[in-house]
Tab-separated table of C-alpha atoms in Angstrom:
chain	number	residue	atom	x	y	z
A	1	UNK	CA	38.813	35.148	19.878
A	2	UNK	CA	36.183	35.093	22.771
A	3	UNK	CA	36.390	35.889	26.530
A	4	UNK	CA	34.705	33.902	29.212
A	5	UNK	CA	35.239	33.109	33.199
A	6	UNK	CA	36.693	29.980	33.941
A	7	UNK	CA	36.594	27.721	36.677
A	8	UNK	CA	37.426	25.103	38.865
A	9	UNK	CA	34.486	21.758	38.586
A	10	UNK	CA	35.401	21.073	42.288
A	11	UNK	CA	35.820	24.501	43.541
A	12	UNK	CA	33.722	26.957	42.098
A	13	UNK	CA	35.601	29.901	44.148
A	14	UNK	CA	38.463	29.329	41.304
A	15	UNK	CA	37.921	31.331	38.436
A	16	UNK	CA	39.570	33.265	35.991
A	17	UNK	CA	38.978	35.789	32.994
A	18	UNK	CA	40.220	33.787	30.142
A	19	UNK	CA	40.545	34.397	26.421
A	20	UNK	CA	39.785	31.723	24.146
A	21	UNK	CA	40.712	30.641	20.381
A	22	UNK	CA	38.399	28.498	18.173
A	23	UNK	CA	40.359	26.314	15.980
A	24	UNK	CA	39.219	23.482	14.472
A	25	UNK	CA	42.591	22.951	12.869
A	26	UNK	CA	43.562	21.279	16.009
A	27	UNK	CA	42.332	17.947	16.803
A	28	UNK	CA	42.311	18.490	20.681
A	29	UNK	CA	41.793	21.683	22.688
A	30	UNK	CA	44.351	23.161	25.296
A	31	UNK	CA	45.236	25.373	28.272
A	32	UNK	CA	48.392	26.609	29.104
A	33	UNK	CA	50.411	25.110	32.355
A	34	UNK	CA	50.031	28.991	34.080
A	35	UNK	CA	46.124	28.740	34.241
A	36	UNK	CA	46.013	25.365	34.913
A	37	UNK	CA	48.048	26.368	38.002
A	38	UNK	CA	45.881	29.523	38.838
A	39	UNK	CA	43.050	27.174	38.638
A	40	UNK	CA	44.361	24.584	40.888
A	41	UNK	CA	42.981	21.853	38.007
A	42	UNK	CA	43.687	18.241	39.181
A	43	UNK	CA	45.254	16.225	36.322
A	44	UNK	CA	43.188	13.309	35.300
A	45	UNK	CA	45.865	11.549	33.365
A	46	UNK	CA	48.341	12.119	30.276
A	47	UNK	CA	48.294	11.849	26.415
A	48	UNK	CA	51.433	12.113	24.342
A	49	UNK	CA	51.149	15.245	21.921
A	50	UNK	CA	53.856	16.314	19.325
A	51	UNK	CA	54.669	20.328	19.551
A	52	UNK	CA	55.815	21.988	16.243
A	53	UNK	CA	55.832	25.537	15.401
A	54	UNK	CA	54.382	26.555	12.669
A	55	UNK	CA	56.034	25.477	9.051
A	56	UNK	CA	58.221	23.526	10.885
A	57	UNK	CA	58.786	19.847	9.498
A	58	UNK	CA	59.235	17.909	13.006
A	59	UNK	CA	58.164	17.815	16.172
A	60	UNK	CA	58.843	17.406	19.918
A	61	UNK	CA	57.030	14.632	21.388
A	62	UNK	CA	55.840	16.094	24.830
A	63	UNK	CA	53.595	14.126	27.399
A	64	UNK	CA	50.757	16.475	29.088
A	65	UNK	CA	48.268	16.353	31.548
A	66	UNK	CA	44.539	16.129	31.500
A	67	UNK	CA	42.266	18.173	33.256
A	68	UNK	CA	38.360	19.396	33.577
A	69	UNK	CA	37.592	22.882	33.593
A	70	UNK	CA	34.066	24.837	33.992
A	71	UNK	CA	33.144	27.570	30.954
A	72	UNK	CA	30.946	30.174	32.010
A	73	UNK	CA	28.101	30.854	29.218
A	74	UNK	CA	26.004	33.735	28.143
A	75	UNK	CA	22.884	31.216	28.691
A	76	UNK	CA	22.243	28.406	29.606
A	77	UNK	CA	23.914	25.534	31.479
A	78	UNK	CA	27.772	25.818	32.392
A	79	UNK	CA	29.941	24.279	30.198
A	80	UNK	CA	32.723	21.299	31.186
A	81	UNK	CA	35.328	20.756	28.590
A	82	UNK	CA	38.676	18.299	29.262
A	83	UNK	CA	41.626	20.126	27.959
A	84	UNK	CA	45.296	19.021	27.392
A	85	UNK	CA	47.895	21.306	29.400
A	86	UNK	CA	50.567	22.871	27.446
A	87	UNK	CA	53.383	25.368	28.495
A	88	UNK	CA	52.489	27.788	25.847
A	89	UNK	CA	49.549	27.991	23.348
A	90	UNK	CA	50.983	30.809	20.841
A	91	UNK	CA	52.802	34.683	21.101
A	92	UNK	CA	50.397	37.290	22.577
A	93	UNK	CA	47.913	38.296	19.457
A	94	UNK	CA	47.634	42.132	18.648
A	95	UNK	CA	44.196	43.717	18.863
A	96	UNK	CA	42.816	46.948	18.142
A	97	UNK	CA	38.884	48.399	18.336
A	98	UNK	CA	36.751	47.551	15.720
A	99	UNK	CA	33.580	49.133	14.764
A	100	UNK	CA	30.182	46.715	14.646
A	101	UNK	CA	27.727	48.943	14.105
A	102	UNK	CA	29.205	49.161	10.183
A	103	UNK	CA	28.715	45.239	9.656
A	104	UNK	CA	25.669	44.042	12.408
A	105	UNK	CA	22.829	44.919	14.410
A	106	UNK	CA	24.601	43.566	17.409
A	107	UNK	CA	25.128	45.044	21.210
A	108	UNK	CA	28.126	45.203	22.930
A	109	UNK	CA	26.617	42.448	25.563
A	110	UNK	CA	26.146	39.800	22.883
A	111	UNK	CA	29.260	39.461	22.304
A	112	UNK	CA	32.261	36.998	23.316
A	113	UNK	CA	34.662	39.732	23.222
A	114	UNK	CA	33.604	43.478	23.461
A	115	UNK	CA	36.511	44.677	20.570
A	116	UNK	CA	37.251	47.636	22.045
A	117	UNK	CA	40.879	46.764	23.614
A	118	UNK	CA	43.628	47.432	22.038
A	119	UNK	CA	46.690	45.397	22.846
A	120	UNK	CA	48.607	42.134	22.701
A	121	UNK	CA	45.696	39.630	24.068
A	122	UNK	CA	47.585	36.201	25.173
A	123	UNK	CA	45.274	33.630	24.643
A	124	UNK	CA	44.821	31.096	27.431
A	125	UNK	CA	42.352	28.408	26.043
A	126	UNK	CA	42.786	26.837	22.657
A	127	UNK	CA	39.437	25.006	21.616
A	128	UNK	CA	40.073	22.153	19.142
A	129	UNK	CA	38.117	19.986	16.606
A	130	UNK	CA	37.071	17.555	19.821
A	131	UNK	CA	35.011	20.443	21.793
A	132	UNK	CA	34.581	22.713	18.719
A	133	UNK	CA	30.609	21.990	18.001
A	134	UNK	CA	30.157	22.128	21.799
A	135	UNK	CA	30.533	25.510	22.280
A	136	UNK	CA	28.992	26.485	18.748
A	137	UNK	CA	25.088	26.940	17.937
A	138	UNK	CA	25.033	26.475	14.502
A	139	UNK	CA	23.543	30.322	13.896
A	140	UNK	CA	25.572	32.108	11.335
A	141	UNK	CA	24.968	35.759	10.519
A	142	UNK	CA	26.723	37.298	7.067
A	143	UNK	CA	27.392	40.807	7.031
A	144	UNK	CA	27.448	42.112	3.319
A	145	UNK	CA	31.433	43.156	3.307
A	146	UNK	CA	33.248	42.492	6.375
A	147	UNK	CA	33.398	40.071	8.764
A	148	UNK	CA	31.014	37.267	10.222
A	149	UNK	CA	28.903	36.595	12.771
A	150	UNK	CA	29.632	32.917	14.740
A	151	UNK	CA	27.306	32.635	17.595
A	152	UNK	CA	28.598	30.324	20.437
A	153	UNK	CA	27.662	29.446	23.771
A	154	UNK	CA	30.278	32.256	25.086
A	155	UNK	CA	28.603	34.777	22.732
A	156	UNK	CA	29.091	36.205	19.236
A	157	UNK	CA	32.553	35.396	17.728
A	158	UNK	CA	33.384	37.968	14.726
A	159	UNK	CA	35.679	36.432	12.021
A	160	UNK	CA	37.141	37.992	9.121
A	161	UNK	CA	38.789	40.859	7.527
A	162	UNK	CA	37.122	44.706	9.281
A	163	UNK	CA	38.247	47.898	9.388
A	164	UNK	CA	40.541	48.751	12.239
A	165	UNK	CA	41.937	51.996	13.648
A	166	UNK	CA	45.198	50.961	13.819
A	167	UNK	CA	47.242	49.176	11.871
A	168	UNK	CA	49.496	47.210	13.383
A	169	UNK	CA	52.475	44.985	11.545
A	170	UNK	CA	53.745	43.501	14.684
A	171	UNK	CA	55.014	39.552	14.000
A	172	UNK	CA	53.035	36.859	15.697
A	173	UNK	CA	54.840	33.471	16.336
A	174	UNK	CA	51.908	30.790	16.234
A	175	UNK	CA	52.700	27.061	17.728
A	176	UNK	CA	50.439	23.998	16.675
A	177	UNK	CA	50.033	21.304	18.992
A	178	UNK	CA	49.123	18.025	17.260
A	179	UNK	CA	47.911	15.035	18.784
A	180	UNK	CA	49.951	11.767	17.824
A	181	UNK	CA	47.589	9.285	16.184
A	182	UNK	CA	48.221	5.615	14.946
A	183	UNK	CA	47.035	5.789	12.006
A	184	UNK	CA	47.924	2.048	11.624
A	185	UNK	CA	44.130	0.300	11.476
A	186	UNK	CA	43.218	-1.656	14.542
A	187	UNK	CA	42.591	-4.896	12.589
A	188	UNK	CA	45.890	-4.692	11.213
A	189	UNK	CA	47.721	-4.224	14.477
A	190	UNK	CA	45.539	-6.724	15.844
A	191	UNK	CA	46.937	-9.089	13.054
A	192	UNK	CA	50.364	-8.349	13.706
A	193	UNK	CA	50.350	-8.828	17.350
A	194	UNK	CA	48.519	-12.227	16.452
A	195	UNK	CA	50.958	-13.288	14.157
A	196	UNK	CA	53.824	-12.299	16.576
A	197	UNK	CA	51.925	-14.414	19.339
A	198	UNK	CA	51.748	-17.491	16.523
A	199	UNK	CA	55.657	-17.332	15.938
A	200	UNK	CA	56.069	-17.756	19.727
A	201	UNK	CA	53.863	-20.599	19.910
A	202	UNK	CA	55.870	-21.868	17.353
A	203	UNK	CA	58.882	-21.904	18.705
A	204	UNK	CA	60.520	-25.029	18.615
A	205	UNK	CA	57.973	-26.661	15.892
A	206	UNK	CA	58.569	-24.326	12.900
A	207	UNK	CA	62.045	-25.938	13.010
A	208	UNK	CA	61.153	-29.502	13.419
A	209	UNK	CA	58.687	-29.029	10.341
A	210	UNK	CA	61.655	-27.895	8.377
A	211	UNK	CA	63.376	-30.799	9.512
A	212	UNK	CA	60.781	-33.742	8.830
A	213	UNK	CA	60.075	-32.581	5.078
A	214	UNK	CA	64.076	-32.378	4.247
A	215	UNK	CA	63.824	-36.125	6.135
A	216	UNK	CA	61.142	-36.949	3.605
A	217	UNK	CA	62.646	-35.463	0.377
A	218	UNK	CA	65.885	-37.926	1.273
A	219	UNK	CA	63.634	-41.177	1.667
A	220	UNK	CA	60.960	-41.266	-0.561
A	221	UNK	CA	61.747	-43.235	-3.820
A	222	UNK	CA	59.382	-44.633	-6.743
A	223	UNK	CA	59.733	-48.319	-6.867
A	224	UNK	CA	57.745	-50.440	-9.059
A	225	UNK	CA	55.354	-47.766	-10.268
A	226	UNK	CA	54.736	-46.814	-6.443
A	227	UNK	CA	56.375	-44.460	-3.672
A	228	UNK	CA	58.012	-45.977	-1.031
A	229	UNK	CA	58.882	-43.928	1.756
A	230	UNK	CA	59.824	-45.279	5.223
A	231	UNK	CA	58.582	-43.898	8.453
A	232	UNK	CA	59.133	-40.613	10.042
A	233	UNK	CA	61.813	-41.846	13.120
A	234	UNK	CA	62.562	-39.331	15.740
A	235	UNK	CA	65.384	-41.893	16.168
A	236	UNK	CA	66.469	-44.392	13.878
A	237	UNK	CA	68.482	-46.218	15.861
A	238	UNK	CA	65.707	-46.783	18.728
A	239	UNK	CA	65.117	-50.353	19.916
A	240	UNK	CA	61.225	-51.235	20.605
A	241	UNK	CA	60.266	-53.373	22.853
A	242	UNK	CA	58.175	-56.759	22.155
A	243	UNK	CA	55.883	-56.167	24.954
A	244	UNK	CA	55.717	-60.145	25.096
A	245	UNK	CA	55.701	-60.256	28.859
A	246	UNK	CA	52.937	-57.988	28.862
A	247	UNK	CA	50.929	-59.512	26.055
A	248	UNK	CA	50.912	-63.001	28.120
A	249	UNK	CA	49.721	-61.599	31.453
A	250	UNK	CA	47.082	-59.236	29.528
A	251	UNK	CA	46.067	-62.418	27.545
A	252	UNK	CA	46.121	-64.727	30.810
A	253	UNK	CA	43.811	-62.184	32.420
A	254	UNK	CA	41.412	-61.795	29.189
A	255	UNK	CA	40.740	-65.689	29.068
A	256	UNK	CA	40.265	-65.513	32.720
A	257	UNK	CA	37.073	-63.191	32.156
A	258	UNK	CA	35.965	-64.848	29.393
A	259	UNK	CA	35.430	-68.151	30.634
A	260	UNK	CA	32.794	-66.050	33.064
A	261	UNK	CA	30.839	-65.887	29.748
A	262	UNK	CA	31.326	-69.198	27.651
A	263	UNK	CA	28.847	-67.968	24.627
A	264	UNK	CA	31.585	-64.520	24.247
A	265	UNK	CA	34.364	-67.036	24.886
A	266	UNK	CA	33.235	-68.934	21.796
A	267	UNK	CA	32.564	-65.447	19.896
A	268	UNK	CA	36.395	-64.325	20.218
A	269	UNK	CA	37.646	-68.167	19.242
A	270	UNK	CA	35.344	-68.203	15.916
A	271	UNK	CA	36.433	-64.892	14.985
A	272	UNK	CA	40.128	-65.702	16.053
A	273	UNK	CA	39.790	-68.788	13.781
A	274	UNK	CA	38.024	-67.321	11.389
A	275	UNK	CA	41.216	-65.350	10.697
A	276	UNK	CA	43.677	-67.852	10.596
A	277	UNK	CA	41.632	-69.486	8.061
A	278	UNK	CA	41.370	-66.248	5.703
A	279	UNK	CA	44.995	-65.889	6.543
A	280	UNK	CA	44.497	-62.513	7.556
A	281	UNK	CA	47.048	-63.541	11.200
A	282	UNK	CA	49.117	-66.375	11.191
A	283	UNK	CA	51.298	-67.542	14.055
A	284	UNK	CA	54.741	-66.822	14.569
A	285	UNK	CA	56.848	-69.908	14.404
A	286	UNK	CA	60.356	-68.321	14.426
A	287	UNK	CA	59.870	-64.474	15.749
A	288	UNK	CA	61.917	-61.841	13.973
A	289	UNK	CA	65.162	-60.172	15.465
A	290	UNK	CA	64.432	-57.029	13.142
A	291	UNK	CA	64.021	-53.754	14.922
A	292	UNK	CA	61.296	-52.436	12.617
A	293	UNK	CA	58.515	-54.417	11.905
A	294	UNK	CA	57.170	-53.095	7.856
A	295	UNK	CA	52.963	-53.389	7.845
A	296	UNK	CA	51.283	-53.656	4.434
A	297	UNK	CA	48.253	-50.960	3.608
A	298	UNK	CA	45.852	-53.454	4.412
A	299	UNK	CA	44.002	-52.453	7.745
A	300	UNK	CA	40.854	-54.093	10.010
A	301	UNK	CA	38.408	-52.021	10.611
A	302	UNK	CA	38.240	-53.320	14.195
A	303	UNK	CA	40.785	-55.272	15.849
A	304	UNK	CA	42.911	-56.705	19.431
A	305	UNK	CA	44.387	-53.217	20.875
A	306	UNK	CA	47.511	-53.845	23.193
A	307	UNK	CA	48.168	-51.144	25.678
A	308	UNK	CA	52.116	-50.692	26.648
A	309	UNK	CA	53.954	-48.460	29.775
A	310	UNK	CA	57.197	-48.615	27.821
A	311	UNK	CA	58.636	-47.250	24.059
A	312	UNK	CA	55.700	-47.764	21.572
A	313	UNK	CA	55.910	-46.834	18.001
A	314	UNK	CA	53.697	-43.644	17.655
A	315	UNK	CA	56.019	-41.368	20.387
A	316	UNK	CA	59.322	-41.919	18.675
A	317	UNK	CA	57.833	-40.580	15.405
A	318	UNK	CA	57.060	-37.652	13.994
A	319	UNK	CA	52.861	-36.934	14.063
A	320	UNK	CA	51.473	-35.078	11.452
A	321	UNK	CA	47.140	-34.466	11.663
A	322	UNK	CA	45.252	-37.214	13.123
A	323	UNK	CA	41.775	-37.589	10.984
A	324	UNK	CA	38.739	-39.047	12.763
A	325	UNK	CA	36.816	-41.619	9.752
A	326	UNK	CA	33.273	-42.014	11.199
């Protein structure tokens, strides 16, 4: 444990002897709600935490607030840590006196924490993984039996077993304060908030899918040694228009621009004619009452497009991908 004077970053006139645990079992570092308060510390937001005594199994999800605090040093600059507020950090820890001079070369003034109280010491600052190698140096000193030597920005922090004067079997109740962490990875969370967003989009589609390949398992057949399958309807029972009225004036208007041009006029008759010749168009003599007109696989690669306002074919069927030949 160490001792140091803490403070308040935007008033410097509030500060307070505090004692201070190193842990670096904890992955964030603490300071109890009382000197928060005594500090008049500002919250700069909340994190979620999970409190569980020791050996205990489950814990209690607790939200607490964030706040800056100043660390006096033994040298050089101050120190700023961001701490988590908690009502309690752990049970007042029993100290006794402990005699240096049998382990180090060390002065009293070096030190975090003099040793020479004797007492239950309540600890008010918990330092966690996240701040630990801010307040260490690195410089390690080994005594031969005993203890050792951490040196830290607060001073020299002795750890492990010494000789006390008094030996003291009093019970201490320690509380660990554990951060909650996803530990889900963020591309996978990222997927499943993707594929979530997907089944939305889907909505409505998904089902009509299902629907259109059940349609197509019922009306496909093989029929001399080919599949025959009819086309997707929407409605089967939907009556297309000819469009004849429409063809007319669109084909009164087209002659009316071509005779502007008499060499394209001639153009469009040869390859009209040229057609009717190869019998790839014929004309109508007696035009069919059937409401679905059956097209062989044979396709131009260019051809006479006729625009229509009313039903047309391709949006009472089902589309599937559209594929671009160039």
């Amino acid at each position: 444990m160490a001792s140091a004077v803490a403070f308040n970053p935007r008033n410097v006139q509030r500060r307070e002897k505090v004692h201070v645990i190193l842990d670096t079992g904890s992955q964030r570092s603490y300071i109890t709600e009382r000197m928060r308060d005594r500090l008049a510390l500002r919250p700069l937001g909340q994190q979620d935490i999970s409190i569980l005594a020791f050996g205990s199994r489950e814990g209690q999800a607790q939200s607490c607030d964030l706040v800056k605090i100043g660390l006096e040093t033994k040298s050089g600059p101050k120190l700023e840590l961001k701490l988590l507020s908690v009502p309690h950090i752990c049970e007042p820890l029993s100290s006794s006196a402990v005699h240096l001079e049998k382990y180090f070369a060390l002065q009293d003034s070096d030190l975090a924490d003099t040793l020479t109280y004797t007492g239950p010491i309540e600890p008010q600052i918990l330092i966690g993984s996240d701040q630990y190698w801010n307040i260490l140096t690195g410089e390690i000193v080994r005594s031969e039996k005993g203890p050792v030597a951490v040196h830290t920005r607060l001073g020299w922090v002795i750890s492990g077993p010494v000789e006390t004067d008094i030996c003291d079997t009093k019970p201490t109740s320690l509380v660990t304060h554990i951060l909650k962490v996803d530990l889900e990875p963020e591309n996978k969370r990222l997927d499943n908030q993707l594929k979530r967003f997907w089944e939305l989009e889907a909505l409505g589609i998904a089902d009509k899918e299902d629907f259109v390949h059940d349609q197509f398992k019922e009306i496909v057949a093989f029929k001399h040694g080919r599949y025959e399958v009819s086309l997707p309807w929407k409605n089967p029972y939907v009556t297309l228009p000819d469009n004849l009225e429409l063809g007319m004036r669109r084909l009164k208007n087209l002659l009316k621009r071509l005779k502007q041009n008499p060499e394209l006029l001639k153009a469009y008759d040869t390859v009209i004619r040229d057609q009717l010749d190869r019998g790839i168009v014929e004309v109508v003599e007696n035009p069919l009452k059937a409401n679905v007109t059956r097209y062989e696989k044979t396709r131009l690669s260019a051809g006479i497009i006729i625009l229509s306002y009313g039903l047309i074919i391709t949006k009472n069927l089902y589309l599937g991908e559209i594929h671009f030949i160039t």
